[in-house]
PDB file of C-alpha atoms in Angstrom:
ATOM      1  CA  UNK A 107      -0.443  -6.238 -11.336  1.00  0.00           C
ATOM      2  CA  UNK A 108       2.234  -6.851  -8.693  1.00  0.00           C
ATOM      3  CA  UNK A 109       5.370  -4.766  -8.810  1.00  0.00           C
ATOM      4  CA  UNK A 110       8.427  -6.249 -10.425  1.00  0.00           C
ATOM      5  CA  UNK A 111      11.850  -5.962  -8.811  1.00  0.00           C
ATOM      6  CA  UNK A 112      12.647  -3.258 -11.333  1.00  0.00           C
ATOM      7  CA  UNK A 113       9.556  -1.306 -10.272  1.00  0.00           C
ATOM      8  CA  UNK A 114      10.649  -1.548  -6.630  1.00  0.00           C
ATOM      9  CA  UNK A 115      14.178  -0.442  -7.551  1.00  0.00           C
ATOM     10  CA  UNK A 116      12.796   2.583  -9.411  1.00  0.00           C
ATOM     11  CA  UNK A 117      10.916   3.617  -6.290  1.00  0.00           C
ATOM     12  CA  UNK A 118      13.891   3.020  -4.005  1.00  0.00           C
ATOM     13  CA  UNK A 119      16.041   5.163  -6.261  1.00  0.00           C
ATOM     14  CA  UNK A 120      13.610   8.031  -5.609  1.00  0.00           C
ATOM     15  CA  UNK A 121      13.244   7.399  -1.871  1.00  0.00           C
ATOM     16  CA  UNK A 122      16.074   9.726  -0.674  1.00  0.00           C
ATOM     17  CA  UNK A 123      14.669  12.666  -2.671  1.00  0.00           C
ATOM     18  CA  UNK A 124      11.110  11.919  -1.552  1.00  0.00           C
ATOM     19  CA  UNK A 125      12.151  11.764   2.091  1.00  0.00           C
ATOM     20  CA  UNK A 126      14.039  15.030   1.806  1.00  0.00           C
ATOM     21  CA  UNK A 127      10.976  16.726   0.278  1.00  0.00           C
ATOM     22  CA  UNK A 128       8.624  15.251   2.860  1.00  0.00           C
ATOM     23  CA  UNK A 129      10.835  16.283   5.804  1.00  0.00           C
ATOM     24  CA  UNK A 130      10.973  19.885   4.593  1.00  0.00           C
ATOM     25  CA  UNK A 131       7.224  19.903   4.080  1.00  0.00           C
ATOM     26  CA  UNK A 132       6.319  18.356   7.425  1.00  0.00           C
ATOM     27  CA  UNK A 133       9.181  19.255   9.782  1.00  0.00           C
ATOM     28  CA  UNK A 134       9.001  15.721  11.173  1.00  0.00           C
ATOM     29  CA  UNK A 135      11.220  12.809  10.199  1.00  0.00           C
ATOM     30  CA  UNK A 136       8.736  10.192  11.419  1.00  0.00           C
ATOM     31  CA  UNK A 137       5.854  11.797   9.528  1.00  0.00           C
ATOM     32  CA  UNK A 138       8.076  12.068   6.431  1.00  0.00           C
ATOM     33  CA  UNK A 139       8.870   8.371   6.605  1.00  0.00           C
ATOM     34  CA  UNK A 140       5.152   7.575   6.857  1.00  0.00           C
ATOM     35  CA  UNK A 141       4.344   9.823   3.880  1.00  0.00           C
ATOM     36  CA  UNK A 142       6.979   8.133   1.744  1.00  0.00           C
ATOM     37  CA  UNK A 143       5.711   4.714   2.740  1.00  0.00           C
ATOM     38  CA  UNK A 144       2.160   5.759   1.826  1.00  0.00           C
ATOM     39  CA  UNK A 145       3.525   6.933  -1.529  1.00  0.00           C
ATOM     40  CA  UNK A 146       5.067   3.483  -2.060  1.00  0.00           C
ATOM     41  CA  UNK A 147       1.685   1.846  -1.336  1.00  0.00           C
ATOM     42  CA  UNK A 148       0.088   3.991  -4.035  1.00  0.00           C
ATOM     43  CA  UNK A 149       2.941   3.141  -6.405  1.00  0.00           C
ATOM     44  CA  UNK A 150       2.320  -0.514  -5.606  1.00  0.00           C
ATOM     45  CA  UNK A 151      -1.365  -0.156  -6.421  1.00  0.00           C
ATOM     46  CA  UNK A 152      -0.839   1.809  -9.662  1.00  0.00           C
ATOM     47  CA  UNK A 153      -0.423   0.546 -13.179  1.00  0.00           C
ATOM     48  CA  UNK A 154       3.206   1.648 -13.273  1.00  0.00           C
ATOM     49  CA  UNK A 155       3.697   0.681 -16.910  1.00  0.00           C
ATOM     50  CA  UNK A 156       1.343   3.521 -17.834  1.00  0.00           C
ATOM     51  CA  UNK A 157       3.186   6.147 -15.797  1.00  0.00           C
ATOM     52  CA  UNK A 158       5.329   8.064 -18.244  1.00  0.00           C
ATOM     53  CA  UNK A 159       7.489  10.011 -15.779  1.00  0.00           C
ATOM     54  CA  UNK A 160       7.717   8.082 -12.484  1.00  0.00           C
ATOM     55  CA  UNK A 161       9.641  10.858 -10.676  1.00  0.00           C
ATOM     56  CA  UNK A 162       6.948  13.401 -11.461  1.00  0.00           C
ATOM     57  CA  UNK A 163       4.146  10.985 -10.494  1.00  0.00           C
ATOM     58  CA  UNK A 164       5.793  10.074  -7.186  1.00  0.00           C
ATOM     59  CA  UNK A 165       6.475  13.726  -6.339  1.00  0.00           C
ATOM     60  CA  UNK A 166       2.853  14.670  -7.022  1.00  0.00           C
ATOM     61  CA  UNK A 167       1.499  11.809  -4.879  1.00  0.00           C
ATOM     62  CA  UNK A 168       3.932  12.543  -2.036  1.00  0.00           C
ATOM     63  CA  UNK A 169       3.313  16.280  -2.075  1.00  0.00           C
ATOM     64  CA  UNK A 170      -0.433  15.893  -1.916  1.00  0.00           C
ATOM     65  CA  UNK A 171      -0.147  13.409   0.909  1.00  0.00           C
ATOM     66  CA  UNK A 172       1.989  15.904   2.759  1.00  0.00           C
ATOM     67  CA  UNK A 173      -0.505  18.700   2.084  1.00  0.00           C
ATOM     68  CA  UNK A 174      -3.258  16.592   3.625  1.00  0.00           C
ATOM     69  CA  UNK A 175      -0.979  15.882   6.565  1.00  0.00           C
ATOM     70  CA  UNK A 176      -0.169  19.561   7.045  1.00  0.00           C
ATOM     71  CA  UNK A 177      -3.857  20.468   7.094  1.00  0.00           C
ATOM     72  CA  UNK A 178      -4.639  17.900   9.795  1.00  0.00           C
ATOM     73  CA  UNK A 179      -1.402  18.750  11.648  1.00  0.00           C
ATOM     74  CA  UNK A 180      -2.543  22.338  12.086  1.00  0.00           C
ATOM     75  CA  UNK A 181      -5.574  21.125  14.024  1.00  0.00           C
ATOM     76  CA  UNK A 182      -3.450  18.767  16.131  1.00  0.00           C
ATOM     77  CA  UNK A 183      -0.899  21.453  16.973  1.00  0.00           C
ATOM     78  CA  UNK A 184      -3.593  23.699  18.352  1.00  0.00           C
ATOM     79  CA  UNK A 185      -3.877  21.187  21.219  1.00  0.00           C
ATOM     80  CA  UNK A 186      -0.132  20.446  21.433  1.00  0.00           C
ATOM     81  CA  UNK A 187       1.288  20.931  24.915  1.00  0.00           C
ATOM     82  CA  UNK A 188       3.650  23.918  24.827  1.00  0.00           C
ATOM     83  CA  UNK A 189       5.673  25.117  21.846  1.00  0.00           C
ATOM     84  CA  UNK A 190       5.810  22.929  18.717  1.00  0.00           C
ATOM     85  CA  UNK A 191       9.294  22.767  17.135  1.00  0.00           C
ATOM     86  CA  UNK A 192      10.487  20.750  14.134  1.00  0.00           C
ATOM     87  CA  UNK A 193      12.295  17.467  14.614  1.00  0.00           C
ATOM     88  CA  UNK A 194      16.048  18.198  14.331  1.00  0.00           C
ATOM     89  CA  UNK A 195      18.324  16.069  12.166  1.00  0.00           C
ATOM     90  CA  UNK A 196      21.987  15.635  12.993  1.00  0.00           C
ATOM     91  CA  UNK A 197      24.784  16.259  10.484  1.00  0.00           C
ATOM     92  CA  UNK A 198      25.111  13.446   7.936  1.00  0.00           C
ATOM     93  CA  UNK A 199      21.473  12.342   8.120  1.00  0.00           C
ATOM     94  CA  UNK A 200      20.459  11.579   4.496  1.00  0.00           C
ATOM     95  CA  UNK A 201      16.988  13.023   5.093  1.00  0.00           C
ATOM     96  CA  UNK A 202      18.567  16.484   5.093  1.00  0.00           C
ATOM     97  CA  UNK A 203      18.812  16.046   1.363  1.00  0.00           C
ATOM     98  CA  UNK A 204      20.791  18.203  -1.104  1.00  0.00           C
ATOM     99  CA  UNK A 205      23.077  20.880   0.309  1.00  0.00           C
ATOM    100  CA  UNK A 206      24.957  22.095  -2.762  1.00  0.00           C
ATOM    101  CA  UNK A 207      23.482  25.602  -2.838  1.00  0.00           C
ATOM    102  CA  UNK A 208      22.772  28.281  -0.233  1.00  0.00           C
ATOM    103  CA  UNK A 209      19.046  27.927  -0.991  1.00  0.00           C
ATOM    104  CA  UNK A 210      19.113  24.180  -0.383  1.00  0.00           C
ATOM    105  CA  UNK A 211      20.975  24.555   2.912  1.00  0.00           C
ATOM    106  CA  UNK A 212      18.712  27.342   4.094  1.00  0.00           C
ATOM    107  CA  UNK A 213      15.546  25.405   3.224  1.00  0.00           C
ATOM    108  CA  UNK A 214      16.371  22.798   5.863  1.00  0.00           C
ATOM    109  CA  UNK A 215      17.849  25.075   8.502  1.00  0.00           C
ATOM    110  CA  UNK A 216      16.081  24.908  11.832  1.00  0.00           C
ATOM    111  CA  UNK A 217      15.159  28.607  11.707  1.00  0.00           C
ATOM    112  CA  UNK A 218      13.561  28.275   8.278  1.00  0.00           C
ATOM    113  CA  UNK A 219      11.678  25.098   9.233  1.00  0.00           C
ATOM    114  CA  UNK A 220      10.292  26.979  12.219  1.00  0.00           C
ATOM    115  CA  UNK A 221       9.299  29.957  10.038  1.00  0.00           C
ATOM    116  CA  UNK A 222       7.628  27.673   7.506  1.00  0.00           C
ATOM    117  CA  UNK A 223       5.224  26.549  10.197  1.00  0.00           C
ATOM    118  CA  UNK A 224       3.538  29.917   9.682  1.00  0.00           C
ATOM    119  CA  UNK A 225       3.039  29.385   5.939  1.00  0.00           C
ATOM    120  CA  UNK A 226      -0.089  27.873   4.414  1.00  0.00           C
ATOM    121  CA  UNK A 227       0.296  24.280   3.172  1.00  0.00           C
ATOM    122  CA  UNK A 228       0.416  25.496  -0.486  1.00  0.00           C
ATOM    123  CA  UNK A 229       2.961  28.219   0.325  1.00  0.00           C
ATOM    124  CA  UNK A 230       5.160  25.665   2.044  1.00  0.00           C
ATOM    125  CA  UNK A 231       4.923  23.220  -0.851  1.00  0.00           C
ATOM    126  CA  UNK A 232       5.707  25.788  -3.513  1.00  0.00           C
ATOM    127  CA  UNK A 233       8.624  27.209  -1.478  1.00  0.00           C
ATOM    128  CA  UNK A 234      10.192  23.765  -0.833  1.00  0.00           C
ATOM    129  CA  UNK A 235       9.785  22.478  -4.387  1.00  0.00           C
ATOM    130  CA  UNK A 236      11.146  25.660  -5.960  1.00  0.00           C
ATOM    131  CA  UNK A 237      13.793  26.783  -3.507  1.00  0.00           C
ATOM    132  CA  UNK A 238      15.232  23.434  -2.375  1.00  0.00           C
ATOM    133  CA  UNK A 239      14.657  21.223  -5.408  1.00  0.00           C
ATOM    134  CA  UNK A 240      14.597  23.736  -8.245  1.00  0.00           C
ATOM    135  CA  UNK A 241      11.339  22.517  -9.757  1.00  0.00           C
ATOM    136  CA  UNK A 242      10.115  24.879 -12.464  1.00  0.00           C
ATOM    137  CA  UNK A 243       6.831  26.622 -11.798  1.00  0.00           C
ATOM    138  CA  UNK A 244       5.230  24.731 -14.662  1.00  0.00           C
ATOM    139  CA  UNK A 245       5.852  21.417 -12.878  1.00  0.00           C
ATOM    140  CA  UNK A 246       4.901  22.794  -9.468  1.00  0.00           C
ATOM    141  CA  UNK A 247       1.598  23.984 -10.997  1.00  0.00           C
ATOM    142  CA  UNK A 248       0.930  20.463 -12.292  1.00  0.00           C
ATOM    143  CA  UNK A 249       1.777  18.898  -8.913  1.00  0.00           C
ATOM    144  CA  UNK A 250      -0.546  21.232  -6.981  1.00  0.00           C
ATOM    145  CA  UNK A 251      -3.249  21.608  -9.648  1.00  0.00           C
ATOM    146  CA  UNK A 252      -2.839  25.376  -9.831  1.00  0.00           C
ATOM    147  CA  UNK A 253      -1.824  27.753 -12.596  1.00  0.00           C
ATOM    148  CA  UNK A 254       1.784  28.602 -13.296  1.00  0.00           C
ATOM    149  CA  UNK A 255       1.086  32.247 -12.503  1.00  0.00           C
ATOM    150  CA  UNK A 256      -0.413  31.229  -9.142  1.00  0.00           C
ATOM    151  CA  UNK A 257       2.691  29.180  -8.380  1.00  0.00           C
ATOM    152  CA  UNK A 258       4.923  32.179  -9.041  1.00  0.00           C
ATOM    153  CA  UNK A 259       2.766  34.444  -6.847  1.00  0.00           C
ATOM    154  CA  UNK A 260       2.674  31.941  -4.035  1.00  0.00           C
ATOM    155  CA  UNK A 261       6.454  31.491  -4.203  1.00  0.00           C
ATOM    156  CA  UNK A 262       7.056  35.236  -4.070  1.00  0.00           C
ATOM    157  CA  UNK A 263       4.800  35.549  -1.010  1.00  0.00           C
ATOM    158  CA  UNK A 264       6.320  32.543   0.735  1.00  0.00           C
ATOM    159  CA  UNK A 265       9.884  33.646   0.099  1.00  0.00           C
ATOM    160  CA  UNK A 266       9.137  37.072   1.525  1.00  0.00           C
ATOM    161  CA  UNK A 267       7.723  35.535   4.705  1.00  0.00           C
ATOM    162  CA  UNK A 268      10.678  33.173   5.094  1.00  0.00           C
ATOM    163  CA  UNK A 269      13.272  35.869   4.438  1.00  0.00           C
ATOM    164  CA  UNK A 270      11.847  37.989   7.235  1.00  0.00           C
ATOM    165  CA  UNK A 271      12.433  35.246   9.804  1.00  0.00           C
ATOM    166  CA  UNK A 272      15.723  33.586   8.993  1.00  0.00           C
ATOM    167  CA  UNK A 273      19.325  34.235  10.019  1.00  0.00           C
ATOM    168  CA  UNK A 274      21.726  35.448   7.358  1.00  0.00           C
ATOM    169  CA  UNK A 275      25.003  33.844   8.520  1.00  0.00           C
ATOM    170  CA  UNK A 276      26.334  30.623   7.033  1.00  0.00           C
ATOM    171  CA  UNK A 277      28.685  28.655   9.305  1.00  0.00           C
ATOM    172  CA  UNK A 278      30.909  25.692   8.554  1.00  0.00           C
ATOM    173  CA  UNK A 279      31.356  22.793  10.985  1.00  0.00           C
ATOM    174  CA  UNK A 280      34.610  24.071  12.462  1.00  0.00           C
ATOM    175  CA  UNK A 281      33.061  27.473  13.208  1.00  0.00           C
ATOM    176  CA  UNK A 282      29.942  25.778  14.550  1.00  0.00           C
ATOM    177  CA  UNK A 283      32.005  23.817  17.012  1.00  0.00           C
ATOM    178  CA  UNK A 284      33.901  26.942  18.125  1.00  0.00           C
ATOM    179  CA  UNK A 285      30.574  28.721  18.759  1.00  0.00           C
ATOM    180  CA  UNK A 286      29.210  25.787  20.776  1.00  0.00           C
ATOM    181  CA  UNK A 287      32.422  25.551  22.798  1.00  0.00           C
ATOM    182  CA  UNK A 288      32.290  29.245  23.567  1.00  0.00           C
ATOM    183  CA  UNK A 289      28.643  29.045  24.528  1.00  0.00           C
ATOM    184  CA  UNK A 290      29.127  26.037  26.773  1.00  0.00           C
ATOM    185  CA  UNK A 291      32.090  27.658  28.509  1.00  0.00           C
ATOM    186  CA  UNK A 292      29.910  30.644  29.298  1.00  0.00           C
ATOM    187  CA  UNK A 293      26.827  28.591  30.218  1.00  0.00           C
ATOM    188  CA  UNK A 294      28.751  26.450  32.713  1.00  0.00           C
ATOM    189  CA  UNK A 295      30.688  29.360  34.215  1.00  0.00           C
ATOM    190  CA  UNK A 296      27.945  30.051  36.748  1.00  0.00           C
ATOM    191  CA  UNK A 297      27.807  33.694  35.688  1.00  0.00           C
ATOM    192  CA  UNK A 298      25.342  35.559  33.487  1.00  0.00           C
ATOM    193  CA  UNK A 299      27.646  38.210  32.028  1.00  0.00           C
ATOM    194  CA  UNK A 300      29.720  35.919  29.727  1.00  0.00           C
ATOM    195  CA  UNK A 301      26.452  34.616  28.207  1.00  0.00           C
ATOM    196  CA  UNK A 302      24.986  38.073  27.675  1.00  0.00           C
ATOM    197  CA  UNK A 303      28.084  39.046  25.659  1.00  0.00           C
ATOM    198  CA  UNK A 304      27.430  36.171  23.240  1.00  0.00           C
ATOM    199  CA  UNK A 305      23.787  37.087  22.611  1.00  0.00           C
ATOM    200  CA  UNK A 306      21.995  39.644  20.541  1.00  0.00           C
ATOM    201  CA  UNK A 307      19.769  42.039  22.477  1.00  0.00           C
ATOM    202  CA  UNK A 308      16.613  40.451  21.114  1.00  0.00           C
ATOM    203  CA  UNK A 309      17.734  36.821  21.651  1.00  0.00           C
ATOM    204  CA  UNK A 310      15.075  34.232  22.368  1.00  0.00           C
ATOM    205  CA  UNK A 311      15.038  30.698  23.848  1.00  0.00           C
ATOM    206  CA  UNK A 312      12.288  28.204  23.011  1.00  0.00           C
ATOM    207  CA  UNK A 313      11.792  24.611  24.162  1.00  0.00           C
ATOM    208  CA  UNK A 314       9.608  21.724  22.972  1.00  0.00           C
ATOM    209  CA  UNK A 315       8.883  19.006  25.498  1.00  0.00           C
ATOM    210  CA  UNK A 316       5.618  17.833  23.956  1.00  0.00           C
ATOM    211  CA  UNK A 317       4.124  17.532  27.442  1.00  0.00           C
ATOM    212  CA  UNK A 318       6.490  14.644  28.170  1.00  0.00           C
ATOM    213  CA  UNK A 319       9.501  16.604  29.389  1.00  0.00           C
ATOM    214  CA  UNK A 320       9.221  19.941  31.207  1.00  0.00           C
ATOM    215  CA  UNK A 321       9.711  22.908  28.833  1.00  0.00           C
ATOM    216  CA  UNK A 322       8.579  26.487  29.199  1.00  0.00           C
ATOM    217  CA  UNK A 323       5.365  27.130  27.252  1.00  0.00           C
ATOM    218  CA  UNK A 324       6.454  30.594  26.186  1.00  0.00           C
ATOM    219  CA  UNK A 325       9.809  31.809  24.884  1.00  0.00           C
ATOM    220  CA  UNK A 326      12.338  33.623  26.996  1.00  0.00           C
ATOM    221  CA  UNK A 327      12.991  36.971  25.318  1.00  0.00           C
ATOM    222  CA  UNK A 328      15.910  39.377  25.600  1.00  0.00           C
ATOM    223  CA  UNK A 329      19.604  38.742  26.283  1.00  0.00           C
ATOM    224  CA  UNK A 330      19.406  38.960  30.053  1.00  0.00           C
ATOM    225  CA  UNK A 331      16.375  36.655  30.353  1.00  0.00           C
ATOM    226  CA  UNK A 332      17.888  34.087  27.990  1.00  0.00           C
ATOM    227  CA  UNK A 333      21.298  34.230  29.684  1.00  0.00           C
ATOM    228  CA  UNK A 334      19.676  33.749  33.105  1.00  0.00           C
ATOM    229  CA  UNK A 335      17.738  30.757  31.825  1.00  0.00           C
ATOM    230  CA  UNK A 336      20.814  29.188  30.230  1.00  0.00           C
ATOM    231  CA  UNK A 337      22.882  29.659  33.370  1.00  0.00           C
ATOM    232  CA  UNK A 338      20.176  27.829  35.344  1.00  0.00           C
ATOM    233  CA  UNK A 339      19.769  25.135  32.663  1.00  0.00           C
ATOM    234  CA  UNK A 340      23.431  24.133  32.883  1.00  0.00           C
ATOM    235  CA  UNK A 341      23.547  24.256  36.690  1.00  0.00           C
ATOM    236  CA  UNK A 342      23.569  20.674  38.035  1.00  0.00           C
ATOM    237  CA  UNK A 343      20.553  19.736  40.128  1.00  0.00           C
ATOM    238  CA  UNK A 344      18.882  16.638  41.501  1.00  0.00           C
ATOM    239  CA  UNK A 345      15.553  17.703  39.961  1.00  0.00           C
ATOM    240  CA  UNK A 346      16.966  17.809  36.416  1.00  0.00           C
ATOM    241  CA  UNK A 347      18.680  14.460  36.840  1.00  0.00           C
ATOM    242  CA  UNK A 348      15.431  12.930  38.123  1.00  0.00           C
ATOM    243  CA  UNK A 349      13.489  14.222  35.078  1.00  0.00           C
ATOM    244  CA  UNK A 350      15.819  12.724  32.455  1.00  0.00           C
ATOM    245  CA  UNK A 351      17.036   9.745  34.467  1.00  0.00           C
ATOM    246  CA  UNK A 352      20.649  10.804  35.041  1.00  0.00           C
ATOM    247  CA  UNK A 353      23.317  13.294  34.127  1.00  0.00           C
ATOM    248  CA  UNK A 354      23.976  13.508  30.351  1.00  0.00           C
ATOM    249  CA  UNK A 355      27.201  14.232  28.518  1.00  0.00           C
ATOM    250  CA  UNK A 356      27.108  17.232  26.185  1.00  0.00           C
ATOM    251  CA  UNK A 357      28.593  17.316  22.694  1.00  0.00           C
ATOM    252  CA  UNK A 358      29.130  19.916  19.967  1.00  0.00           C
ATOM    253  CA  UNK A 359      27.847  19.162  16.498  1.00  0.00           C
ATOM    254  CA  UNK A 360      25.575  20.604  13.851  1.00  0.00           C
ATOM    255  CA  UNK A 361      21.889  19.881  13.250  1.00  0.00           C
ATOM    256  CA  UNK A 362      20.029  21.103  10.203  1.00  0.00           C
ATOM    257  CA  UNK A 363      23.196  22.980   9.217  1.00  0.00           C
ATOM    258  CA  UNK A 364      23.452  25.107  12.354  1.00  0.00           C
ATOM    259  CA  UNK A 365      25.556  24.837  15.534  1.00  0.00           C
ATOM    260  CA  UNK A 366      23.973  22.408  17.967  1.00  0.00           C
ATOM    261  CA  UNK A 367      24.404  21.196  21.537  1.00  0.00           C
ATOM    262  CA  UNK A 368      23.535  17.522  21.930  1.00  0.00           C
ATOM    263  CA  UNK A 369      22.819  15.974  25.351  1.00  0.00           C
ATOM    264  CA  UNK A 370      23.321  12.207  25.456  1.00  0.00           C
ATOM    265  CA  UNK A 371      22.509   9.849  28.297  1.00  0.00           C
ATOM    266  CA  UNK A 372      23.491   6.143  28.077  1.00  0.00           C
ATOM    267  CA  UNK A 373      23.590   6.369  24.274  1.00  0.00           C
ATOM    268  CA  UNK A 374      20.183   8.088  24.025  1.00  0.00           C
ATOM    269  CA  UNK A 375      19.874  11.603  22.729  1.00  0.00           C
ATOM    270  CA  UNK A 376      17.818  13.438  25.330  1.00  0.00           C
ATOM    271  CA  UNK A 377      18.075  16.972  23.928  1.00  0.00           C
ATOM    272  CA  UNK A 378      19.228  18.907  20.890  1.00  0.00           C
ATOM    273  CA  UNK A 379      19.640  22.648  21.155  1.00  0.00           C
ATOM    274  CA  UNK A 380      19.993  24.454  17.844  1.00  0.00           C
ATOM    275  CA  UNK A 381      21.713  27.835  17.873  1.00  0.00           C
ATOM    276  CA  UNK A 382      20.686  30.496  15.365  1.00  0.00           C
ATOM    277  CA  UNK A 383      23.671  32.783  14.752  1.00  0.00           C
ATOM    278  CA  UNK A 384      23.993  36.163  13.064  1.00  0.00           C
ATOM    279  CA  UNK A 385      27.029  38.450  12.682  1.00  0.00           C
ATOM    280  CA  UNK A 386      25.929  40.207  15.891  1.00  0.00           C
ATOM    281  CA  UNK A 387      25.777  37.052  18.001  1.00  0.00           C
ATOM    282  CA  UNK A 388      23.497  34.175  18.965  1.00  0.00           C
ATOM    283  CA  UNK A 389      19.930  35.274  18.308  1.00  0.00           C
ATOM    284  CA  UNK A 390      17.898  32.144  19.085  1.00  0.00           C
ATOM    285  CA  UNK A 391      18.070  28.845  20.934  1.00  0.00           C
ATOM    286  CA  UNK A 392      15.580  26.149  19.934  1.00  0.00           C
ATOM    287  CA  UNK A 393      15.724  23.237  22.279  1.00  0.00           C
ATOM    288  CA  UNK A 394      14.089  19.916  21.311  1.00  0.00           C
ATOM    289  CA  UNK A 395      13.575  17.610  24.293  1.00  0.00           C
ATOM    290  CA  UNK A 396      10.391  15.789  23.263  1.00  0.00           C
ATOM    291  CA  UNK A 397      11.590  12.137  23.226  1.00  0.00           C
ATOM    292  CA  UNK A 398       9.299  11.324  20.288  1.00  0.00           C
ATOM    293  CA  UNK A 399      11.246  13.796  18.160  1.00  0.00           C
ATOM    294  CA  UNK A 400      14.644  12.473  19.175  1.00  0.00           C
ATOM    295  CA  UNK A 401      14.303   8.808  18.173  1.00  0.00           C
ATOM    296  CA  UNK A 402      15.831   9.213  14.701  1.00  0.00           C
ATOM    297  CA  UNK A 403      18.613  11.388  16.145  1.00  0.00           C
ATOM    298  CA  UNK A 404      19.400   8.625  18.671  1.00  0.00           C
ATOM    299  CA  UNK A 405      19.621   5.990  15.919  1.00  0.00           C
ATOM    300  CA  UNK A 406      21.840   8.277  13.850  1.00  0.00           C
ATOM    301  CA  UNK A 407      24.020   9.049  16.863  1.00  0.00           C
ATOM    302  CA  UNK A 408      24.573   5.351  17.554  1.00  0.00           C
ATOM    303  CA  UNK A 409      25.744   4.794  13.953  1.00  0.00           C
ATOM    304  CA  UNK A 410      28.223   7.664  13.736  1.00  0.00           C
ATOM    305  CA  UNK A 411      31.480   8.851  15.285  1.00  0.00           C
ATOM    306  CA  UNK A 412      30.863  11.937  17.437  1.00  0.00           C
ATOM    307  CA  UNK A 413      34.139  12.407  19.290  1.00  0.00           C
ATOM    308  CA  UNK A 414      34.531  13.247  22.959  1.00  0.00           C
ATOM    309  CA  UNK A 415      31.946  15.220  24.970  1.00  0.00           C
ATOM    310  CA  UNK A 416      32.711  18.867  25.769  1.00  0.00           C
ATOM    311  CA  UNK A 417      30.997  18.549  29.154  1.00  0.00           C
ATOM    312  CA  UNK A 418      30.777  15.279  31.102  1.00  0.00           C
ATOM    313  CA  UNK A 419      27.790  14.754  33.393  1.00  0.00           C
ATOM    314  CA  UNK A 420      26.527  18.230  32.579  1.00  0.00           C
ATOM    315  CA  UNK A 421      23.432  18.332  34.761  1.00  0.00           C
TER     316      UNK A 421
END
């Protein structure tokens, strides 16, 4: 039986929550959109009048689609060129989902999304549903076809893994901008020492070019190595301009709730660098330059007010 307008409205009312779940599960906005669309197709094919709790049904369908996607994604990422990083979302993007609690904000932070790549699909699903959306273990067990006790055990294990790899400092937008301003001032100074002072001793820098934009295959490790890399990155050169097609302007914002440097060329986002910050200093830079993972950010950028650039024609 074809869907009624009311059936479509019921699905659309759930779409923001479904997209937020899918993004946390997959780390990719485009894949999350596809998973939600596939969920709609299954909703369209179902006898919706016999579905007692549409929200639960949709969540189960979506989660299992995402689990299948995660399993196949692991195989694809083994052949991915260079480092695989999640797709960053700029402040205000509705796909970031709820941000009322510390747990919700942390579940979508760039550091946590990166750590969750090391979890099994089931661990990731249990962690996201419980930590970010407060699903009781009874419902999670029904969604994943496991026991409630197993859900609790998986959550405990996943939370332990995630806690070991995430930063502990929450930062508001004003503080994030100050940190980015301070970092850019140091990075464009032409000297290494001001950068070293901003970093923790074990700082790292990772880039994801997806084989389409040059990015180092392995992380830079240690304050001096990272500072030297950042000094070179922000040094203007003909080679860099040739790679990206010009000299971008650089802005301060937040992405996934953390301070971020955004490089924009002719209205197109060409790079988003997320800064992971602790009380001791900046401990990680995760730089997304794969153009496939910046399309949504570019659309969002075009639709929002982002102020004046901190650095004009940076490279």
